[in-house]
């Protein structure tokens, strides 16, 4: 493989500290692997390599391409030339739409010539647009792992069972309604995932999958399962949650190796006592013990509904015509009344971080939740579905209202919303009823009063300030119009603070809008209260100004001389024919429009401070947060036991939904491959009531063995958000107009790690490891070292699939940032030490390799443990031990 890398002109640089080990010579070529799916032009790179080096690519054994690539079709025609190909990944999902949703790949079929890939053992076609399984796949008789999840398959071929060597098959999230009877011929199959389909029954032949250890049938439409499942003696985990099961065979409880039987969220009213008492059975979300409802019953149907409690890893559930109640781990709830869905329907959900590019907030709106997406979009229910969404309680926001806002795909609109408070937790939830599914979020807005204005006229007043009234006389319109009113109260203290003029006063800010672009036929009469401290008795009319602002608040015109103002003891009354913002000011200033513009701008801004703290036990872990001024002290008090750092930054002002960046400077850097990293800077979006916090690991190119690094983190504004007043935009165009604040960061001098952990760097001299057990086969330290040599650049993905956190992976990468071999060894042995007591750790390692696209390593591990099992059985026969002998005795006998 090194010779081939040289031939391709990809270099032969070796990693420091790993003599003799070939490095990842190219971002797209690692040994005999072509990893091209991370590049937008990956297929183009593949074709370029082929053009330059021709037949030499035939040595490649592993290829990854993105099926979102426009040149995929051309690349597919070339693939049959790679006769030694063992693993082929053609996954979609590498592109997102404007809402952040993954876009499926363009793959709808495969060229027939792919049947010539006789060595192919691993094929991944997930996240594509396949409606039928390509016929060439049935000719790949060496295939051991096949993944076609997240496609549109409605059926599998009748002769699908001809893939006799298949050990792993995933077809989750398709539209399969039935399975062919030949599925029972897959006798080598160990892992079968058919979750998230539309299966209504299973063939009896499923019971012939004697090697199957994990079977996932969750999220289908099964009302029963065949008794033949009791023949699966190797089965360890059986997932049947979120189906329509009304009965299950008692024989499932007798499966000797079963460790998990998930029957949650079905229609089971009774289960056999053997299953009821089984420690591996999960039965939550079933109407156990409830009698069958009768059509004549007067009991409210909501009390008889099925309840679904979804785990954190689940992202879908099934709704039938009987209706159901659903609770997500994040606190979101749904109520589907009986008859809401005429046929069984699979509902998919997810929560998204708000993105200001498409979550458009109006002036004075405050975001209180993440975005909830429900699919399928646009499908109309027969009855309204209720949605409850938790939100951050706006304790500092008064005289406002909380509503759920939804996106139709073209525009946002607000739904009729009820706010409830949970009795136990005291948390608030917003509730709405909808007939369609799309995107939903919770916002706080100015209270909105509305009415319909007929030709006879009407009266509209504000519920925030009943003294604010709008009187529509008869004949004001020919056709009925819809009019909305919002009021923003402003205290005298706010006006004085912003204007620095104790003599300035202003009335509440009134916004009027209508759904008709035509002016009213007759003047509309508006009543506003006089500014605080001003009455009709002491009024100096030369100081009173009526201002008219456009809907964006960009310009404010003094219209005092254009209208007839009437005064009572407490109110000012005037007439207009069109609607917008209206504001009464009482001041000695002459050019009041500019002052009003400044005040309006400031009313939309939040005073915030930035904090940058380092963990006391791990200074490389830095916490960054943008905190509203009134929350700084409580936040610091909560963090002071675990973090230390400088005082918060000086106060700055930011708009709701404004983007800003954090840049580490003066010898401190971060991982540039982070998804939230833009041109080397961390991207944030400020929302006043959500957490604007990130915790990351920092590194330094400076040698810290001899000295500490005194660096800094600076915060900068991003692009100016839409709808910001022109004056505010102008102020940000100076030399340092984007800079907000800078805080110091200090990385201490590195101590010798050898004394702390002799195994961390120097040769990885871990104590002897024996993962697994004698009966299932051991993995030793020597085995892990052999496996590590084959991992290469996939070590981070493998580590994440093994359960390591992103922070642990980032830390390992930093500790050995100049040595790939030590990164791999640290990841593998750290995981091994943590899981050495887990009897299923070897199986988890195999699963992680498969999920990471490394079927080759999974095969190697399986070969190692199989050899161990054979040696164990031979030793049993050699010394004549009985089957019931203990593992400890067996180990002694083997010695």
PDB file of C-alpha atoms in Angstrom, residues 374-583:
ATOM      1  CA  UNK A 374     -42.318  17.302  12.878  1.00  0.00           C
ATOM      2  CA  UNK A 375     -42.691  15.200   9.743  1.00  0.00           C
ATOM      3  CA  UNK A 376     -44.304  14.391   7.389  1.00  0.00           C
ATOM      4  CA  UNK A 377     -44.743  18.021   6.394  1.00  0.00           C
ATOM      5  CA  UNK A 378     -48.033  19.170   4.933  1.00  0.00           C
ATOM      6  CA  UNK A 379     -50.027  16.053   5.803  1.00  0.00           C
ATOM      7  CA  UNK A 380     -53.498  17.060   7.009  1.00  0.00           C
ATOM      8  CA  UNK A 381     -54.908  15.295  10.072  1.00  0.00           C
ATOM      9  CA  UNK A 382     -58.608  14.583  10.391  1.00  0.00           C
ATOM     10  CA  UNK A 383     -58.665  16.255  13.809  1.00  0.00           C
ATOM     11  CA  UNK A 384     -56.414  18.786  15.514  1.00  0.00           C
ATOM     12  CA  UNK A 385     -53.301  17.463  17.252  1.00  0.00           C
ATOM     13  CA  UNK A 386     -52.209  19.115  20.508  1.00  0.00           C
ATOM     14  CA  UNK A 387     -48.537  19.991  21.078  1.00  0.00           C
ATOM     15  CA  UNK A 388     -46.971  21.020  24.404  1.00  0.00           C
ATOM     16  CA  UNK A 389     -43.535  22.667  24.240  1.00  0.00           C
ATOM     17  CA  UNK A 390     -41.444  23.590  27.333  1.00  0.00           C
ATOM     18  CA  UNK A 391     -39.790  26.998  27.202  1.00  0.00           C
ATOM     19  CA  UNK A 392     -37.467  29.243  29.181  1.00  0.00           C
ATOM     20  CA  UNK A 393     -39.719  31.248  31.464  1.00  0.00           C
ATOM     21  CA  UNK A 394     -39.431  34.983  30.606  1.00  0.00           C
ATOM     22  CA  UNK A 395     -39.278  36.166  34.228  1.00  0.00           C
ATOM     23  CA  UNK A 396     -37.925  39.600  33.306  1.00  0.00           C
ATOM     24  CA  UNK A 397     -40.383  40.190  30.465  1.00  0.00           C
ATOM     25  CA  UNK A 398     -43.589  41.873  31.565  1.00  0.00           C
ATOM     26  CA  UNK A 399     -46.747  42.861  29.734  1.00  0.00           C
ATOM     27  CA  UNK A 400     -45.959  40.372  26.969  1.00  0.00           C
ATOM     28  CA  UNK A 401     -47.429  37.062  25.807  1.00  0.00           C
ATOM     29  CA  UNK A 402     -45.986  33.666  24.916  1.00  0.00           C
ATOM     30  CA  UNK A 403     -47.019  32.066  21.616  1.00  0.00           C
ATOM     31  CA  UNK A 404     -45.942  29.143  19.456  1.00  0.00           C
ATOM     32  CA  UNK A 405     -44.777  30.231  16.017  1.00  0.00           C
ATOM     33  CA  UNK A 406     -44.867  27.850  13.049  1.00  0.00           C
ATOM     34  CA  UNK A 407     -43.276  27.841   9.619  1.00  0.00           C
ATOM     35  CA  UNK A 408     -45.300  26.753   6.590  1.00  0.00           C
ATOM     36  CA  UNK A 409     -42.272  26.414   4.314  1.00  0.00           C
ATOM     37  CA  UNK A 410     -42.780  29.966   3.027  1.00  0.00           C
ATOM     38  CA  UNK A 411     -43.693  32.171   5.984  1.00  0.00           C
ATOM     39  CA  UNK A 412     -44.005  32.190   9.781  1.00  0.00           C
ATOM     40  CA  UNK A 413     -47.289  32.647  11.604  1.00  0.00           C
ATOM     41  CA  UNK A 414     -48.342  32.642  15.255  1.00  0.00           C
ATOM     42  CA  UNK A 415     -50.745  30.035  16.624  1.00  0.00           C
ATOM     43  CA  UNK A 416     -53.387  30.382  19.311  1.00  0.00           C
ATOM     44  CA  UNK A 417     -51.425  29.345  22.386  1.00  0.00           C
ATOM     45  CA  UNK A 418     -52.233  28.416  25.969  1.00  0.00           C
ATOM     46  CA  UNK A 419     -49.557  28.604  28.671  1.00  0.00           C
ATOM     47  CA  UNK A 420     -49.589  26.074  31.503  1.00  0.00           C
ATOM     48  CA  UNK A 421     -47.369  25.542  34.526  1.00  0.00           C
ATOM     49  CA  UNK A 422     -46.479  22.046  35.709  1.00  0.00           C
ATOM     50  CA  UNK A 423     -47.519  21.482  39.311  1.00  0.00           C
ATOM     51  CA  UNK A 424     -44.418  19.596  40.446  1.00  0.00           C
ATOM     52  CA  UNK A 425     -41.564  21.184  38.518  1.00  0.00           C
ATOM     53  CA  UNK A 426     -43.193  24.646  38.200  1.00  0.00           C
ATOM     54  CA  UNK A 427     -41.889  24.735  34.629  1.00  0.00           C
ATOM     55  CA  UNK A 428     -43.919  26.451  31.929  1.00  0.00           C
ATOM     56  CA  UNK A 429     -45.173  24.802  28.733  1.00  0.00           C
ATOM     57  CA  UNK A 430     -46.898  26.329  25.712  1.00  0.00           C
ATOM     58  CA  UNK A 431     -49.740  24.401  24.074  1.00  0.00           C
ATOM     59  CA  UNK A 432     -51.266  24.732  20.599  1.00  0.00           C
ATOM     60  CA  UNK A 433     -53.490  22.690  18.282  1.00  0.00           C
ATOM     61  CA  UNK A 434     -52.612  22.064  14.636  1.00  0.00           C
ATOM     62  CA  UNK A 435     -53.863  20.173  11.594  1.00  0.00           C
ATOM     63  CA  UNK A 436     -50.483  20.168   9.809  1.00  0.00           C
ATOM     64  CA  UNK A 437     -46.920  19.384  10.853  1.00  0.00           C
ATOM     65  CA  UNK A 438     -43.927  21.602  10.098  1.00  0.00           C
ATOM     66  CA  UNK A 439     -41.503  23.606  12.302  1.00  0.00           C
ATOM     67  CA  UNK A 440     -42.456  25.070  15.691  1.00  0.00           C
ATOM     68  CA  UNK A 441     -40.797  27.343  18.264  1.00  0.00           C
ATOM     69  CA  UNK A 442     -41.857  29.346  21.320  1.00  0.00           C
ATOM     70  CA  UNK A 443     -41.416  33.118  21.426  1.00  0.00           C
ATOM     71  CA  UNK A 444     -42.381  35.994  23.675  1.00  0.00           C
ATOM     72  CA  UNK A 445     -43.917  38.947  21.833  1.00  0.00           C
ATOM     73  CA  UNK A 446     -45.696  42.194  22.605  1.00  0.00           C
ATOM     74  CA  UNK A 447     -49.314  41.484  23.545  1.00  0.00           C
ATOM     75  CA  UNK A 448     -51.408  41.519  20.387  1.00  0.00           C
ATOM     76  CA  UNK A 449     -55.036  42.659  20.390  1.00  0.00           C
ATOM     77  CA  UNK A 450     -57.032  42.326  17.196  1.00  0.00           C
ATOM     78  CA  UNK A 451     -60.515  42.786  15.849  1.00  0.00           C
ATOM     79  CA  UNK A 452     -62.470  42.715  12.615  1.00  0.00           C
ATOM     80  CA  UNK A 453     -63.589  46.134  11.374  1.00  0.00           C
ATOM     81  CA  UNK A 454     -66.927  45.994   9.513  1.00  0.00           C
ATOM     82  CA  UNK A 455     -68.510  48.809   7.515  1.00  0.00           C
ATOM     83  CA  UNK A 456     -70.530  49.781  10.611  1.00  0.00           C
ATOM     84  CA  UNK A 457     -67.331  50.567  12.548  1.00  0.00           C
ATOM     85  CA  UNK A 458     -66.104  49.222  15.916  1.00  0.00           C
ATOM     86  CA  UNK A 459     -63.856  49.901  18.926  1.00  0.00           C
ATOM     87  CA  UNK A 460     -60.435  48.338  19.675  1.00  0.00           C
ATOM     88  CA  UNK A 461     -58.577  48.900  22.944  1.00  0.00           C
ATOM     89  CA  UNK A 462     -55.353  47.535  24.406  1.00  0.00           C
ATOM     90  CA  UNK A 463     -55.385  44.880  27.126  1.00  0.00           C
ATOM     91  CA  UNK A 464     -51.952  46.144  28.257  1.00  0.00           C
ATOM     92  CA  UNK A 465     -53.161  49.718  28.689  1.00  0.00           C
ATOM     93  CA  UNK A 466     -56.985  50.055  28.381  1.00  0.00           C
ATOM     94  CA  UNK A 467     -56.567  53.831  28.066  1.00  0.00           C
ATOM     95  CA  UNK A 468     -55.233  53.264  24.539  1.00  0.00           C
ATOM     96  CA  UNK A 469     -58.201  53.052  22.177  1.00  0.00           C
ATOM     97  CA  UNK A 470     -58.847  53.065  18.431  1.00  0.00           C
ATOM     98  CA  UNK A 471     -62.337  54.122  17.289  1.00  0.00           C
ATOM     99  CA  UNK A 472     -63.494  53.100  13.797  1.00  0.00           C
ATOM    100  CA  UNK A 473     -66.503  55.245  12.698  1.00  0.00           C
ATOM    101  CA  UNK A 474     -69.291  53.947  10.408  1.00  0.00           C
ATOM    102  CA  UNK A 475     -68.307  53.946   6.742  1.00  0.00           C
ATOM    103  CA  UNK A 476     -64.598  53.552   7.520  1.00  0.00           C
ATOM    104  CA  UNK A 477     -64.352  50.602   5.122  1.00  0.00           C
ATOM    105  CA  UNK A 478     -66.424  48.864   2.473  1.00  0.00           C
ATOM    106  CA  UNK A 479     -65.145  45.331   3.213  1.00  0.00           C
ATOM    107  CA  UNK A 480     -64.335  43.878   6.600  1.00  0.00           C
ATOM    108  CA  UNK A 481     -60.693  44.304   7.586  1.00  0.00           C
ATOM    109  CA  UNK A 482     -58.577  42.641  10.248  1.00  0.00           C
ATOM    110  CA  UNK A 483     -56.698  45.098  12.494  1.00  0.00           C
ATOM    111  CA  UNK A 484     -53.979  44.323  15.056  1.00  0.00           C
ATOM    112  CA  UNK A 485     -52.658  46.458  17.907  1.00  0.00           C
ATOM    113  CA  UNK A 486     -49.447  46.098  19.974  1.00  0.00           C
ATOM    114  CA  UNK A 487     -48.288  48.369  22.784  1.00  0.00           C
ATOM    115  CA  UNK A 488     -44.760  48.722  24.196  1.00  0.00           C
ATOM    116  CA  UNK A 489     -44.826  50.418  27.626  1.00  0.00           C
ATOM    117  CA  UNK A 490     -41.754  52.570  28.357  1.00  0.00           C
ATOM    118  CA  UNK A 491     -40.820  53.788  31.826  1.00  0.00           C
ATOM    119  CA  UNK A 492     -39.663  57.317  32.558  1.00  0.00           C
ATOM    120  CA  UNK A 493     -36.415  55.871  33.941  1.00  0.00           C
ATOM    121  CA  UNK A 494     -35.622  54.181  30.597  1.00  0.00           C
ATOM    122  CA  UNK A 495     -36.221  57.396  28.667  1.00  0.00           C
ATOM    123  CA  UNK A 496     -34.070  59.399  31.077  1.00  0.00           C
ATOM    124  CA  UNK A 497     -31.225  56.830  31.008  1.00  0.00           C
ATOM    125  CA  UNK A 498     -31.102  56.637  27.202  1.00  0.00           C
ATOM    126  CA  UNK A 499     -31.548  60.349  26.460  1.00  0.00           C
ATOM    127  CA  UNK A 500     -29.618  61.647  29.513  1.00  0.00           C
ATOM    128  CA  UNK A 501     -32.369  64.290  29.802  1.00  0.00           C
ATOM    129  CA  UNK A 502     -34.529  64.318  32.932  1.00  0.00           C
ATOM    130  CA  UNK A 503     -37.047  66.517  31.155  1.00  0.00           C
ATOM    131  CA  UNK A 504     -37.877  64.006  28.406  1.00  0.00           C
ATOM    132  CA  UNK A 505     -41.118  62.056  28.675  1.00  0.00           C
ATOM    133  CA  UNK A 506     -42.863  59.670  26.279  1.00  0.00           C
ATOM    134  CA  UNK A 507     -46.121  57.782  26.051  1.00  0.00           C
ATOM    135  CA  UNK A 508     -46.357  54.019  25.450  1.00  0.00           C
ATOM    136  CA  UNK A 509     -45.331  53.066  21.923  1.00  0.00           C
ATOM    137  CA  UNK A 510     -48.348  52.080  19.788  1.00  0.00           C
ATOM    138  CA  UNK A 511     -48.138  49.863  16.701  1.00  0.00           C
ATOM    139  CA  UNK A 512     -51.195  49.420  14.448  1.00  0.00           C
ATOM    140  CA  UNK A 513     -51.394  47.184  11.373  1.00  0.00           C
ATOM    141  CA  UNK A 514     -54.089  45.875   9.048  1.00  0.00           C
ATOM    142  CA  UNK A 515     -54.419  43.175   6.400  1.00  0.00           C
ATOM    143  CA  UNK A 516     -55.495  45.612   3.652  1.00  0.00           C
ATOM    144  CA  UNK A 517     -53.016  47.828   1.772  1.00  0.00           C
ATOM    145  CA  UNK A 518     -55.686  50.510   1.082  1.00  0.00           C
ATOM    146  CA  UNK A 519     -56.093  53.449   3.451  1.00  0.00           C
ATOM    147  CA  UNK A 520     -59.315  53.781   5.427  1.00  0.00           C
ATOM    148  CA  UNK A 521     -62.188  55.685   3.783  1.00  0.00           C
ATOM    149  CA  UNK A 522     -62.735  57.848   6.842  1.00  0.00           C
ATOM    150  CA  UNK A 523     -60.272  58.998   9.540  1.00  0.00           C
ATOM    151  CA  UNK A 524     -59.732  56.582  12.442  1.00  0.00           C
ATOM    152  CA  UNK A 525     -59.738  58.151  15.904  1.00  0.00           C
ATOM    153  CA  UNK A 526     -56.825  57.182  18.233  1.00  0.00           C
ATOM    154  CA  UNK A 527     -56.562  57.927  21.956  1.00  0.00           C
ATOM    155  CA  UNK A 528     -53.124  57.858  23.636  1.00  0.00           C
ATOM    156  CA  UNK A 529     -52.367  58.679  27.305  1.00  0.00           C
ATOM    157  CA  UNK A 530     -50.247  61.772  27.828  1.00  0.00           C
ATOM    158  CA  UNK A 531     -46.622  61.143  28.926  1.00  0.00           C
ATOM    159  CA  UNK A 532     -46.137  60.532  32.643  1.00  0.00           C
ATOM    160  CA  UNK A 533     -46.343  63.740  34.690  1.00  0.00           C
ATOM    161  CA  UNK A 534     -48.077  65.687  31.929  1.00  0.00           C
ATOM    162  CA  UNK A 535     -51.780  66.611  32.170  1.00  0.00           C
ATOM    163  CA  UNK A 536     -54.158  68.744  30.184  1.00  0.00           C
ATOM    164  CA  UNK A 537     -53.898  71.416  32.883  1.00  0.00           C
ATOM    165  CA  UNK A 538     -50.107  71.904  32.840  1.00  0.00           C
ATOM    166  CA  UNK A 539     -49.551  71.007  29.183  1.00  0.00           C
ATOM    167  CA  UNK A 540     -47.154  73.164  27.155  1.00  0.00           C
ATOM    168  CA  UNK A 541     -48.266  72.415  23.596  1.00  0.00           C
ATOM    169  CA  UNK A 542     -44.993  73.613  22.106  1.00  0.00           C
ATOM    170  CA  UNK A 543     -43.180  70.750  23.850  1.00  0.00           C
ATOM    171  CA  UNK A 544     -45.593  67.997  22.752  1.00  0.00           C
ATOM    172  CA  UNK A 545     -44.716  66.038  19.584  1.00  0.00           C
ATOM    173  CA  UNK A 546     -46.635  63.263  17.829  1.00  0.00           C
ATOM    174  CA  UNK A 547     -44.239  60.963  15.976  1.00  0.00           C
ATOM    175  CA  UNK A 548     -45.037  58.574  13.161  1.00  0.00           C
ATOM    176  CA  UNK A 549     -42.609  55.706  12.462  1.00  0.00           C
ATOM    177  CA  UNK A 550     -42.440  53.205   9.622  1.00  0.00           C
ATOM    178  CA  UNK A 551     -43.067  49.536  10.429  1.00  0.00           C
ATOM    179  CA  UNK A 552     -39.310  48.811  10.663  1.00  0.00           C
ATOM    180  CA  UNK A 553     -38.672  51.734  13.022  1.00  0.00           C
ATOM    181  CA  UNK A 554     -36.047  53.155  10.670  1.00  0.00           C
ATOM    182  CA  UNK A 555     -37.491  56.660  10.330  1.00  0.00           C
ATOM    183  CA  UNK A 556     -39.518  58.773  12.758  1.00  0.00           C
ATOM    184  CA  UNK A 557     -41.368  61.849  11.453  1.00  0.00           C
ATOM    185  CA  UNK A 558     -42.887  64.611  13.546  1.00  0.00           C
ATOM    186  CA  UNK A 559     -46.519  64.876  12.300  1.00  0.00           C
ATOM    187  CA  UNK A 560     -47.755  67.224  15.027  1.00  0.00           C
ATOM    188  CA  UNK A 561     -48.535  69.969  12.522  1.00  0.00           C
ATOM    189  CA  UNK A 562     -50.276  67.582  10.110  1.00  0.00           C
ATOM    190  CA  UNK A 563     -53.018  66.349  12.457  1.00  0.00           C
ATOM    191  CA  UNK A 564     -55.558  67.967  14.737  1.00  0.00           C
ATOM    192  CA  UNK A 565     -54.647  67.157  18.335  1.00  0.00           C
ATOM    193  CA  UNK A 566     -57.353  67.264  21.011  1.00  0.00           C
ATOM    194  CA  UNK A 567     -56.580  67.040  24.702  1.00  0.00           C
ATOM    195  CA  UNK A 568     -58.431  65.968  27.800  1.00  0.00           C
ATOM    196  CA  UNK A 569     -57.060  65.919  31.328  1.00  0.00           C
ATOM    197  CA  UNK A 570     -55.210  62.608  30.686  1.00  0.00           C
ATOM    198  CA  UNK A 571     -55.328  61.864  26.964  1.00  0.00           C
ATOM    199  CA  UNK A 572     -54.346  63.109  23.535  1.00  0.00           C
ATOM    200  CA  UNK A 573     -56.721  62.319  20.663  1.00  0.00           C
ATOM    201  CA  UNK A 574     -55.948  62.517  16.918  1.00  0.00           C
ATOM    202  CA  UNK A 575     -57.172  61.080  13.601  1.00  0.00           C
ATOM    203  CA  UNK A 576     -55.269  59.138  10.871  1.00  0.00           C
ATOM    204  CA  UNK A 577     -56.174  57.186   7.735  1.00  0.00           C
ATOM    205  CA  UNK A 578     -53.272  54.722   7.634  1.00  0.00           C
ATOM    206  CA  UNK A 579     -51.533  52.628  10.290  1.00  0.00           C
ATOM    207  CA  UNK A 580     -47.975  52.344  11.617  1.00  0.00           C
ATOM    208  CA  UNK A 581     -46.074  53.240  14.827  1.00  0.00           C
ATOM    209  CA  UNK A 582     -47.335  56.231  16.860  1.00  0.00           C
ATOM    210  CA  UNK A 583     -45.523  57.856  19.784  1.00  0.00           C
TER     211      UNK A 583
END
